XYZ file of C-alpha atoms in Angstrom:
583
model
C 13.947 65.866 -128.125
C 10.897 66.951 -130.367
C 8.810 63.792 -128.956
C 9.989 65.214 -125.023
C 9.117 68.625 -125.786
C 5.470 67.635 -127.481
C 4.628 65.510 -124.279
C 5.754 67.714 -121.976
C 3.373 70.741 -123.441
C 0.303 68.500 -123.952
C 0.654 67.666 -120.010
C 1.099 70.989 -119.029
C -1.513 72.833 -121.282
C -3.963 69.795 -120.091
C -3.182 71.002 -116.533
C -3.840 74.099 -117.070
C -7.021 74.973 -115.592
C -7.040 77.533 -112.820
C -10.088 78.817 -114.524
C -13.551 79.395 -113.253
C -13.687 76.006 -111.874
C -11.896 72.628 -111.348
C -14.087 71.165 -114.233
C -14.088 74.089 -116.807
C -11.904 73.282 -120.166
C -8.403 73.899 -120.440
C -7.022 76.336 -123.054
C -6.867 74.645 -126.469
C -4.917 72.146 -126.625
C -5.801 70.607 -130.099
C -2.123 70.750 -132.397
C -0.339 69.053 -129.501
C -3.456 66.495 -128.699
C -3.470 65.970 -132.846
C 0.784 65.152 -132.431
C 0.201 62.856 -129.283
C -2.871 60.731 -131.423
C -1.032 60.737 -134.367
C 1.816 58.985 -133.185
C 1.890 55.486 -131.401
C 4.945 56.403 -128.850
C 3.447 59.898 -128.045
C 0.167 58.293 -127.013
C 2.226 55.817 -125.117
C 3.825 58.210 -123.039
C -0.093 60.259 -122.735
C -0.853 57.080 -121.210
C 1.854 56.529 -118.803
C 1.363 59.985 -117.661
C -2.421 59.011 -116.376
C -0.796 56.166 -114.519
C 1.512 58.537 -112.711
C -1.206 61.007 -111.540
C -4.329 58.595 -111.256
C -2.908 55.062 -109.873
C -3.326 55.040 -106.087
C -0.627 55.324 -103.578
C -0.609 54.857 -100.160
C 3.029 55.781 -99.645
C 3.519 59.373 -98.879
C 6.096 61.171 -100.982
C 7.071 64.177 -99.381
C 8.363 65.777 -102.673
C 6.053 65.558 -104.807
C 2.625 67.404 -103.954
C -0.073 64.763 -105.306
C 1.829 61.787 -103.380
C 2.333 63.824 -100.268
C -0.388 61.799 -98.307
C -0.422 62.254 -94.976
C 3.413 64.011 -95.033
C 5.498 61.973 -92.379
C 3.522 58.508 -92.534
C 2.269 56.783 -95.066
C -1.059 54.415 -95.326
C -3.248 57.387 -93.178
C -3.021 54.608 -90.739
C -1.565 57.134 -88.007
C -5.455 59.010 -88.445
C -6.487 55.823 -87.051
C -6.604 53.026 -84.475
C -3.919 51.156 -86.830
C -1.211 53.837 -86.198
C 0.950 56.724 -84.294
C 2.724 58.974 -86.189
C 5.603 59.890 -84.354
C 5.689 64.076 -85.765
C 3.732 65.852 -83.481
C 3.437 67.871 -86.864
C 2.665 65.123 -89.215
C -1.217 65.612 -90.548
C -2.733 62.592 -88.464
C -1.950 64.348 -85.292
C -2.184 67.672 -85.811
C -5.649 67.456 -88.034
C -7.443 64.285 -88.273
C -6.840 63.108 -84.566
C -7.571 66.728 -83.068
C -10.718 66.974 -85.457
C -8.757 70.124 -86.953
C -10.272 70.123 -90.246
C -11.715 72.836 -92.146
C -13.928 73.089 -95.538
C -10.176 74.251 -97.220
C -7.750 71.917 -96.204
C -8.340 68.863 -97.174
C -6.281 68.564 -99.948
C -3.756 68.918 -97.399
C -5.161 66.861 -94.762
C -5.639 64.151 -96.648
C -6.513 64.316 -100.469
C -3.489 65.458 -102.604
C -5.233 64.604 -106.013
C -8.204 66.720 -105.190
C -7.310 68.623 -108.021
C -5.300 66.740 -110.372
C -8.020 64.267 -110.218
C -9.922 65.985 -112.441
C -7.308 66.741 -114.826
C -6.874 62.784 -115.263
C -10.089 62.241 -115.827
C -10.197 64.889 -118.447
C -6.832 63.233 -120.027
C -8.783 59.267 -119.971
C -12.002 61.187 -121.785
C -9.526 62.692 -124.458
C -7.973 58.767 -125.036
C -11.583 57.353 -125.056
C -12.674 59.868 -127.492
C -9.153 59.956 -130.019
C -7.728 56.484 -129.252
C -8.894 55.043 -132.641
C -6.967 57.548 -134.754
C -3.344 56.316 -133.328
C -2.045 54.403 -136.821
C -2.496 51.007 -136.775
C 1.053 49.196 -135.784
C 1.595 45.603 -136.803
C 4.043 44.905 -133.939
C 1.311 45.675 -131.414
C -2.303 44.967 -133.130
C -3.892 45.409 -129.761
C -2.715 48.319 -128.861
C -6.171 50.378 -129.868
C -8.095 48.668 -127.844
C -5.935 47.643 -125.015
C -5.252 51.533 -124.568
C -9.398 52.217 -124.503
C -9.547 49.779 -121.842
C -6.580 51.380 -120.073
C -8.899 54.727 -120.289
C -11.897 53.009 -119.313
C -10.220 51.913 -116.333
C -8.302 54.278 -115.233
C -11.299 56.981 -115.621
C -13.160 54.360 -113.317
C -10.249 54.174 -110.680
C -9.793 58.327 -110.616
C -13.450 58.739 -110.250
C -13.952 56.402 -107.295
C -11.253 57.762 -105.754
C -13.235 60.244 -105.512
C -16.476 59.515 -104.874
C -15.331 57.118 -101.303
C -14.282 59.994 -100.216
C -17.142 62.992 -100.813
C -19.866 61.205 -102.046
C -21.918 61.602 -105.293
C -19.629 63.976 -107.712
C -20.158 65.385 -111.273
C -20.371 62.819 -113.607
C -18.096 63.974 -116.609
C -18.271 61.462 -119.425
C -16.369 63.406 -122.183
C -13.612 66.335 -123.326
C -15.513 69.593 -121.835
C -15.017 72.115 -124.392
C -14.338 75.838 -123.875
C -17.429 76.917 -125.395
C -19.427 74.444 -122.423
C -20.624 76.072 -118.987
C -19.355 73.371 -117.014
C -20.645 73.997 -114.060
C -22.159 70.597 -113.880
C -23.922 69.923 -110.552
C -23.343 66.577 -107.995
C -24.912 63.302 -109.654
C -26.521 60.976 -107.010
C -24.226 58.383 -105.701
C -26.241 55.449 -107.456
C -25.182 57.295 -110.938
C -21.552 57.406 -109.434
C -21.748 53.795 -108.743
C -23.492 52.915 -111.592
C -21.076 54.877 -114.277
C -17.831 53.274 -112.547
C -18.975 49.616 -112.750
C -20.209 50.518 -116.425
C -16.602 51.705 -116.908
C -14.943 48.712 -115.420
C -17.118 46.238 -117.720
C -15.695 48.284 -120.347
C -12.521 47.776 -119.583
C -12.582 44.036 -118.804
C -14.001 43.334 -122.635
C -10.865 45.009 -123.385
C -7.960 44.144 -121.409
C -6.063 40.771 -121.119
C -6.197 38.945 -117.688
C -2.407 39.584 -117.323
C 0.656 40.869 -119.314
C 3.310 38.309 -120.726
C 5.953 41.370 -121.457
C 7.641 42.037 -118.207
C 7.341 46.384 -119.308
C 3.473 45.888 -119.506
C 3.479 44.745 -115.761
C 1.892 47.186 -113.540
C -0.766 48.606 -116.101
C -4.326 47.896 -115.687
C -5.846 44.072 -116.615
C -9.187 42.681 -116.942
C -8.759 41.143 -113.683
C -7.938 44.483 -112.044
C -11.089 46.009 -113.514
C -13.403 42.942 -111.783
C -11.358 43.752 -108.597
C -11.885 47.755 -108.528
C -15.804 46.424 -109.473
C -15.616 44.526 -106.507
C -14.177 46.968 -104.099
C -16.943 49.574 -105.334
C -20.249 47.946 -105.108
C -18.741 46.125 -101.537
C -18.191 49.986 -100.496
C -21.496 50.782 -102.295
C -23.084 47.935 -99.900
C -21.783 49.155 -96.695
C -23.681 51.259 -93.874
C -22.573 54.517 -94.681
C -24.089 54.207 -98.321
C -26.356 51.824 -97.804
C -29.183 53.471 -95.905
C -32.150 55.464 -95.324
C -31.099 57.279 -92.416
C -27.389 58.741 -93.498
C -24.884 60.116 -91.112
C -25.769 63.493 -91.138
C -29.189 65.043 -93.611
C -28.468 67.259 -96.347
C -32.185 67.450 -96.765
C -35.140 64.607 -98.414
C -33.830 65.959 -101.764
C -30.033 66.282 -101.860
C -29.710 62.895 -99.110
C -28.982 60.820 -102.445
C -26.116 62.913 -103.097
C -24.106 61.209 -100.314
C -26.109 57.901 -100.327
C -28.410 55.310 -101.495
C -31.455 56.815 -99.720
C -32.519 53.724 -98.741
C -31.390 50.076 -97.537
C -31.494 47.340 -100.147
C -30.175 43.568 -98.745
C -29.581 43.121 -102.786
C -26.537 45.524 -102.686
C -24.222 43.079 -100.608
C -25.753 40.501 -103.250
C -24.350 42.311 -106.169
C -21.587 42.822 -104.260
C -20.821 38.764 -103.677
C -21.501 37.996 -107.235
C -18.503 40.911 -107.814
C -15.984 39.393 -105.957
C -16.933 36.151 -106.996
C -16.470 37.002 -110.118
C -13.224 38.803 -110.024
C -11.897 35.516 -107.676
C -12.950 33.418 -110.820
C -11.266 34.950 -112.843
C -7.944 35.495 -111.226
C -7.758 32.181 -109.795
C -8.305 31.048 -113.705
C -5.559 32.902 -115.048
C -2.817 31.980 -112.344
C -3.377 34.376 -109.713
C -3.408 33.161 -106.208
C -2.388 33.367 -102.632
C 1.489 32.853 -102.197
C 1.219 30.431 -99.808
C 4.777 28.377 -100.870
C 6.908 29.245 -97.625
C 5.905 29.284 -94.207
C 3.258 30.781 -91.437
C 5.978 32.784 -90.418
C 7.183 33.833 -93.935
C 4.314 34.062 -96.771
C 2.466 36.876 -95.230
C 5.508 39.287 -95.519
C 6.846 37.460 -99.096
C 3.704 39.198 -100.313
C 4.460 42.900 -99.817
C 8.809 42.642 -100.075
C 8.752 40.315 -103.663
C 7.244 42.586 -106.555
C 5.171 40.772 -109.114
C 4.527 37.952 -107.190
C 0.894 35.343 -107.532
C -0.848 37.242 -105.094
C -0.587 40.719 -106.730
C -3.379 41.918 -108.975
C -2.350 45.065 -109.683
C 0.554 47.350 -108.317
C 1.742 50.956 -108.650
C 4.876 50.681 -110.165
C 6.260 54.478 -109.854
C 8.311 54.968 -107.055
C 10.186 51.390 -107.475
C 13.213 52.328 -106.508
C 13.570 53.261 -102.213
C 16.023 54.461 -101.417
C 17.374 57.407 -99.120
C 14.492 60.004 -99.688
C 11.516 57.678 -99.265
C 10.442 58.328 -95.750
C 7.630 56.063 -95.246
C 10.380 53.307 -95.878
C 13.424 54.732 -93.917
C 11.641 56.820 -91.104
C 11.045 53.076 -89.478
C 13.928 52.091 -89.499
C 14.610 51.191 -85.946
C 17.700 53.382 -86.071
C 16.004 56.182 -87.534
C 12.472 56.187 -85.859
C 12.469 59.225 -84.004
C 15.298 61.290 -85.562
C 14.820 64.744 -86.902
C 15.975 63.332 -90.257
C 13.252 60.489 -90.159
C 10.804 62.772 -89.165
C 9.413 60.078 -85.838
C 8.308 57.201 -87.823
C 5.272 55.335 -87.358
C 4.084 53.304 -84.457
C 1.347 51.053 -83.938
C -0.772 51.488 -80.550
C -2.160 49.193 -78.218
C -5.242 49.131 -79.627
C -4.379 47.835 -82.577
C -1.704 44.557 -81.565
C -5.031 44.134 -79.419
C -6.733 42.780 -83.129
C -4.003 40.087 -83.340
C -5.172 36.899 -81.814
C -3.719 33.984 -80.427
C -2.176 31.181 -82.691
C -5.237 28.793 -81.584
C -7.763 31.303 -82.324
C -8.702 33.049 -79.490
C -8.323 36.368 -78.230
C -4.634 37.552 -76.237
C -5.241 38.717 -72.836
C -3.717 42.137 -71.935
C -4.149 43.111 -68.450
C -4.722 47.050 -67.695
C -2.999 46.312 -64.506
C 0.167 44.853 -66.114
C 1.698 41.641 -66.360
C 5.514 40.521 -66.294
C 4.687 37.981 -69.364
C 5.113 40.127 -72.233
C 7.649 38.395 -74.507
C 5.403 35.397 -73.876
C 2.350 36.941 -75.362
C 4.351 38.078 -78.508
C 5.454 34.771 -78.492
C 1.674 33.387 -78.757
C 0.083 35.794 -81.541
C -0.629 35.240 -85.111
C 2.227 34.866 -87.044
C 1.159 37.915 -88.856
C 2.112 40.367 -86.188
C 5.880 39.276 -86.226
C 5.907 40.197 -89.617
C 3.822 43.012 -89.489
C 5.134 44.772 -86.595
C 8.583 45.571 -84.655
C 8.471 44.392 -80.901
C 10.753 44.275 -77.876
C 12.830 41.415 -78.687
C 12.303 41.334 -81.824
C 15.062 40.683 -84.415
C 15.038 42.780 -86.978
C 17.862 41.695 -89.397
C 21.435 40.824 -89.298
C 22.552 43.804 -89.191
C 20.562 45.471 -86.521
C 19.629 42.760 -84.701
C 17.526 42.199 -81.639
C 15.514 45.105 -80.874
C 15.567 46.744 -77.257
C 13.012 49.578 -76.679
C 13.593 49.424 -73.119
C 14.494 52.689 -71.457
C 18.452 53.539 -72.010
C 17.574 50.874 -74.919
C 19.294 51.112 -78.208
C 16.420 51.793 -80.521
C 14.087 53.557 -77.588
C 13.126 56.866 -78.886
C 11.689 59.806 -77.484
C 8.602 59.872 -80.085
C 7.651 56.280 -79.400
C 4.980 56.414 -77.037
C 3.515 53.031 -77.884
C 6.829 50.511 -77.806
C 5.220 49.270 -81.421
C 7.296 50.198 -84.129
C 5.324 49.597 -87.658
C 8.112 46.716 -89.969
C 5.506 46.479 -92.425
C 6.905 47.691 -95.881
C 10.270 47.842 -94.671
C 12.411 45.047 -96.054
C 14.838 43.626 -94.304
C 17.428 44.017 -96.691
C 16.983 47.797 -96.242
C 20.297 48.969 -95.103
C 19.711 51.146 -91.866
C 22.744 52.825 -92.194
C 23.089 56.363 -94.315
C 22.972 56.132 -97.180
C 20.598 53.382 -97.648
C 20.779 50.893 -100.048
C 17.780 51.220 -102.926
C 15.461 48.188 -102.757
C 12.726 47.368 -105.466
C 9.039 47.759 -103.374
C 6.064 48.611 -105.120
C 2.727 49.740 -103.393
C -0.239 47.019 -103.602
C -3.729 48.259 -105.251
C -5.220 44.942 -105.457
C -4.630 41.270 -104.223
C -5.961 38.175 -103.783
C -6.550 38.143 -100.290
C -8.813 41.220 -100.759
C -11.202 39.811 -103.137
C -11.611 36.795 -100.932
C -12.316 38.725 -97.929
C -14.766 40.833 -99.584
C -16.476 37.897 -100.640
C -16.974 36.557 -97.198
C -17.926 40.013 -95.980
C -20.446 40.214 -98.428
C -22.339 36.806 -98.468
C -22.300 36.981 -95.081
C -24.315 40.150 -94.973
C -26.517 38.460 -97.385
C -26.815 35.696 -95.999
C -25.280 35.073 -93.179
C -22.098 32.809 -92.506
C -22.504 30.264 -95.099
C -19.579 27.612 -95.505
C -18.872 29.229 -98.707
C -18.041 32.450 -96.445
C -16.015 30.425 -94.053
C -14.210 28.771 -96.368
C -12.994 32.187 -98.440
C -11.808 33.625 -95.077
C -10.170 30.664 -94.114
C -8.035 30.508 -97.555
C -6.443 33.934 -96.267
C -5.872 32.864 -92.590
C -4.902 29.268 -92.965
C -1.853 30.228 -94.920
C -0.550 32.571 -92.090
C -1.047 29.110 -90.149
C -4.272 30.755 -88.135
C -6.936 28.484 -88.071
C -10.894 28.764 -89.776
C -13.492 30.866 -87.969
C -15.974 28.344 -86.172
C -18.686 27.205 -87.352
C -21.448 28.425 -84.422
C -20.932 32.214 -85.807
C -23.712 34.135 -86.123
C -23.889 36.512 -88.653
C -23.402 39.348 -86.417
C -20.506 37.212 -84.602
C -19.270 36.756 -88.317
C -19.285 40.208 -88.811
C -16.822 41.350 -86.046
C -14.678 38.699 -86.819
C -14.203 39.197 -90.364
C -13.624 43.033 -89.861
C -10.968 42.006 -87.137
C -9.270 39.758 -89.666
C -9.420 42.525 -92.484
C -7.796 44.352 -90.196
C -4.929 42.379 -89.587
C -4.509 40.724 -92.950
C -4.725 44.309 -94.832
C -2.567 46.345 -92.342
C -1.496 49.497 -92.979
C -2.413 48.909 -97.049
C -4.657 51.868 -96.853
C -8.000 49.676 -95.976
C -8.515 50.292 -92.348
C -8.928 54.125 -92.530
C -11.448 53.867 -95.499
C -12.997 50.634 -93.793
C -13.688 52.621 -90.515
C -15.950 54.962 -92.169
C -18.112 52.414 -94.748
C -18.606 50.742 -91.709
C -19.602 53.679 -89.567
C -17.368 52.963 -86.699
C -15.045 55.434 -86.158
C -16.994 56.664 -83.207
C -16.566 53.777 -81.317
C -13.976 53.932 -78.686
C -10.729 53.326 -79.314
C -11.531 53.109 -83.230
C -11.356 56.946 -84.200
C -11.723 58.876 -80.797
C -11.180 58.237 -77.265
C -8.584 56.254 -75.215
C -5.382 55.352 -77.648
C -3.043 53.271 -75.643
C 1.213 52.473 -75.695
C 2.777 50.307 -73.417
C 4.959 51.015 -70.875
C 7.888 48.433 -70.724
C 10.775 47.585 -67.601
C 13.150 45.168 -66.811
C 12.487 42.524 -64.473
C 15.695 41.534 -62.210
C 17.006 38.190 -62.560
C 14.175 37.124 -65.686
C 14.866 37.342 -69.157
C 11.426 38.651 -68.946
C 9.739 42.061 -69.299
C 7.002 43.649 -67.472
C 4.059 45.737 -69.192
C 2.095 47.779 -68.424
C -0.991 49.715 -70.558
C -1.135 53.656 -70.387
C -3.282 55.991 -72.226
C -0.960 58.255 -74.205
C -3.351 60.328 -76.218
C -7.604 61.001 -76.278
C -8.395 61.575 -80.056
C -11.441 63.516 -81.135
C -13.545 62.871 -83.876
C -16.671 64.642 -85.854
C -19.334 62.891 -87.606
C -19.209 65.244 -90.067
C -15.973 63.353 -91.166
C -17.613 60.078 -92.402
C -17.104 62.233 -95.494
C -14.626 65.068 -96.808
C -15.600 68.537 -96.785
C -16.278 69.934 -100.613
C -13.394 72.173 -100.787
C -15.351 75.502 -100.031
C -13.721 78.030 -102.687
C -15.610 75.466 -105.115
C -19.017 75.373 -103.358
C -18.743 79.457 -102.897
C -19.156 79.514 -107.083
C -22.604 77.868 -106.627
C -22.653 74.573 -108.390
C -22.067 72.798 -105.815
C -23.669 71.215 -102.566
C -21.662 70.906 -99.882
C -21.552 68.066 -97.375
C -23.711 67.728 -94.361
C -21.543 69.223 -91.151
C -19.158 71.333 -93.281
C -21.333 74.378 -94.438
C-alpha cells in the first residue's frame, strides 16, 4: 500500500502544472522523487508510467482522454482518403473533413497528448538526471543503464511526436526548476531533428536489441531506437521539411521554425543510411518479415499474433479487447452502424482504388458501372481481402458471408461506401454481446516499415537502384504481389512506392501523417474533393453484382493544416510563434 500511495502522488504532483505555462515546473516534488530513486520497484513503476502516457497509439480509447484519438475511429484514417467514419459526429467528419478547425481545438481534433506530452518529457528528464542513484541490484545489473536508455528513448519518441505535428518546439533537455522562467521560445526544426536522433544514439548504446524475459517485451530496444531514427530523418527528408519555399511563410526569420529553410539531396541520404542501419540490425538479431504462411494469410498474421518476427516494437497497454474497445467492436459487421458501435469505419472508393491487380497492374473501375464486381475483388492483391470487408466476403464462421446489399444482413444505414474496414479485427472476435476479450496490441514499428523507407529514400537519392527494388519487393513478394519493374523512373518509382506504403501500412496511422510530409493532401481525392462509395444491386439470374461509383461526400481542406495550430491560449502568453495560417 505505501509503495501504491508513493507512486500514485509522484504522478500526480508531476502532473500538476496548470501554471503559467505548459512548460513551467511543477510544485516540488522532491521527498516523493527522492522515495521513487531510492527504491528499484518504485522507479520501475516511474517508468512504466512514461510508457503509458508517451508510447503511441493509434487506437482510440474513448475513456480515457489522452487515447481518445479521433473518438469513434481509430488510425485518423477516416480524416483521410484511407477511411469513412461512419458518426456523422466522430472528429474526422465533423472537423478535419469540413476544415472545422480552430487555433483551440486541436487537442480535441486530433492531439490528445498535447498536454501530457510535456509532462512525460519532464518525467524522462527527471530519470536521465536521478537514474544512477537507484541502489545497485545484483538480480538485474543492467537495470541503470537499461532504464537511461528507456529515458533517452522515450524523451526522443514524446518529442517527435510532437514536432511531426507543429514543427520546431522548445527544446527542454532537463528538470525545469521553479525558480526558472521557462518560457523557452520554438528551437528551429534542424535542432528538433538534431536533439531526437542524438537521443536515439543514446539510447541504442544502451539498450539490448531485444528482451529474452517475456515481461520486458513491449519496452523500448536498441533496434526500436534505429527505427524511430529512421522514421525521423525520412520525415525530416520529405517535402514539407525539406525546402526553401515552405507551405505557408512565417517570415525569412521564423521559416526555420517549421522547416529546413532550404533543400539538401543529402537529407534522403542520411535518411537511407538510417534505415539501413536499423534493417541491419534487426535482421541481425532475428527480426524479420513473417512470411511462413501464405499470400492470403501472412499479411494479416502480422497485426492478429502479438510478439511475432515482424514486430519491432508494440504498445502493450490496452492488450486485452474486449467489449468497450470501439475501434475493435464498432466493425464488427453486426455492429457497424449501431448506436452502440457508434457507425464504424469504412473505407471509400478511393482508397480499394490503391489495391492493384495480382499481376501488377492497376484494377479497372468504371464510373459508369460494371456488373463484374465480385470478379474484381476476386483479382486484387491479396492484401485487400485481409485488409478490408467486401460483398461476399466471409468473415468468420460465425458470421459468415457478408451481404451489404440493400435488405442485406450487415447493410447499414451509415455505410455509404459498401467497404467495411476488417483490419485489426480478429476473426476470433466474437460479434455477439458480450464479446469475447482477444490479446491485440497496436504496432509502433515493423519490419516492413524500415524496408519501405529505405526504398523511399535511396530512391530520392538516387533514383530506383536495384537495391531499392529489391527492399520493396521483400514486403510485396510475401503478400504474393510481384517486384516493381525495372523501367521505373524515379518519379514513376515514387508514385509507386507511396501507393504500396499505402496499402502495406493501412490504417497503422502512416497514411494521414504520410499525406502531409509529402504535401499531397490537396490533391483530389487525397484530402479534399470527390470521396467516392459504391453503390451495389442484384443482378437477376447471376450470382453476380452490379456497381456502380457515386460521390458521397466533397471534403475541404486548408493548407494551413500541413501543420497543427499552436494551441492559442499558449501563443496569447507571448513565447510563442504561432504557425503560418492559424494567427
Amino acid at each position: 500500500m505505501k509503495i501504491r500511495t508513493y507512486i500514485i502522488a509522484v504522478l500526480a504532483a508531476i502532473l500538476s502544472f496548470s501554471g503559467c505555462n505548459f512548460l513551467e515546473a511543477p510544485p516540488s516534488t522532491d521527498l516523493n522523487e527522492d522515495k521513487v530513486f531510492s527504491d528499484r520497484t518504485l522507479c520501475e513503476r516511474f517508468i512504466t508510467g512514461i510508457y503509458a502516457e508517451g508510447m503511441p497509439l493509434g487506437f482510440s480509447m474513448n475513456s480515457d482522454n489522452i487515447d481518445r484519438g479521433l473518438c469513434a475511429t481509430s488510425t485518423r484514417a477516416g480524416a483521410c482518403d484511407e477511411g469513412e467514419a461512419g458518426a456523422s459526429w466522430d472528429k474526422a467528419n465533423a472537423s478535419w473533413n469540413t476544415d472545422n478547425h480552430n487555433n483551440d481545438s486541436i487537442d480535441w481534433d486530433e492531439d490528445p497528448r498535447h498536454d501530457t506530452r510535456w509532462a512525460t518529457i519532464r518525467k524522462c528528464n527527471t530519470l536521465l538526471e536521478r537514474i544512477d542513484e537507484v541502489p545497485y541490484d545484483p538480480g538485474d545489473p543492467e537495470f541503470n543503464s537499461r532504464a537511461k536508455g528507456e529515458g533517452y528513448f522515450m524523451r526522443a519518441i514524446s518529442f517527435w511526436e510532437g514536432v511531426y505535428r507543429y514543427g520546431g518546439l522548445p527544446i527542454v533537455d532537463h528538470r525545469i526548476t521553479g525558480s526558472e522562467d521557462a518560457k523557452y521560445p520554438r528551437n528551429t526544426f534542424s535542432e528538433c531533428i538534431d536533439f531526437i536522433v542524438k537521443d536515439c544514439d543514446e539510447a541504442a548504446k544502451l539498450l539490448p536489441d531485444r528482451y529474452t524475459n517475456p515481461a520486458f517485451v513491449g519496452r523500448a530496444t536498441r533496434i526500436a531506437a534505429l527505427a524511430l531514427k529512421s522514421r525521423v530523418l525520412l520525415y525530416a527528408a520529405s517535402p514539407l521539411f525539406n525546402t526553401a519555399t515552405p507551405y505557408l511563410s512565417l517570415g525569412v526569420e521564423n521559416n526555420k521554425i517549421i522547416g529546413y529553410g532550404n533543400y539538401d539531396a543529402e537529407r534522403w541520404k542520411k535518411a537511407a543510411d538510417a534505415a539501413k542501419e536499423a534493417i541491419d540490425a534487426a535482421e541481425a538479431a532475428g527480426y524479420a518479415l513473417y512470411d511462413k504462411g501464405t499470400p492470403e494469410t501472412n499479411y494479416e498474421y502480422v497485426w492478429t499474433t502479438p510478439d511475432n518476427c515482424e514486430i519491432i516494437l508494440a504498445n502493450k497497454k490496452y492488450r486485452n479487447f474486449s467489449t468497450n474497445t470501439k475501434p475493435i467492436t464498432s466493425n464488427i459487421p453486426q455492429w457497424a452502424g449501431s448506436s452502440w458501435s457508434d457507425g464504424g469505419l469504412f473505407a471509400p472508393l478511393n482508397f480499394v482504388k490503391k489495391y492493384e491487380k495480382k499481376d501488377g497492374t492497376e484494377q479497372e473501375w468504371l464510373m459508369s458501372g460494371g456488373d463484374d464486381l465480385l470478379k474484381k475483388y476476386s483479382e486484387l492483391d491479396p492484401r485487400f481481402a485481409q485488409t478490408i470487408a467486401y460483398q461476399g466476403a466471409v468473415w468468420n464462421d460465425e458470421i459468415g458471408k457478408l451481404d451489404f446489399l440493400e435488405g442485406g444482413a450487415h447493410q447499414v444505414a451509415y455505410d455509404k461506401t459498401r467497404h467495411l474496414v476488417r483490419k485489426w479485427v480478429p476473426r476470433t472476435l466474437k460479434a455477439t454481446y458480450p464479446h469475447n476479450s482477444v490479446n491485440m496490441d497496436w504496432i509502433v514499428f515493423r519490419m516492413a516499415e524500415l524496408y519501405l523507407n529505405y526504398a523511399e529514400a535511396v530512391n530520392e537519392f538516387q533514383g530506383p537502384t536495384a537495391e531499392a527494388v529489391a527492399a520493396v519487393s521483400k514486403v510485396r513478394n510475401r503478400s504474393g504481389m510481384p517486384a516493381f519493374p525495372s523501367t521505373l523512373t524515379k518519379s514513376q518509382f515514387r508514385e509507386k512506392l507511396r501507393n504500396e506504403r499505402a496499402v502495406e501500412l493501412a490504417y497503422e496511422d502512416h497514411r494521414f501523417w504520410d499525406i502531409r510530409r509529402w504535401m499531397i493532401a490537396e490533391n483530389e481525392g487525397v484530402m479534399q474533393g470527390k470521396f467516392y462509395g459504391l453503390q451495389i444491386s442484384r443482378i437477376e439470374g447471376s450470382s453476380e453484382v452490379h456497381y456502380k461509383p457515386y460521390v458521397f461526400e466533397n471534403r475541404l481542406w486548408s493548407r494551413r493544416s500541413y501543420l497543427h495550430p499552436i494551441k492559442q491560449l499558449e501563443v496569447d502568453k507571448g513565447y510563442l510563434i504561432q504557425n503560418p495560417g492559424w494567427e
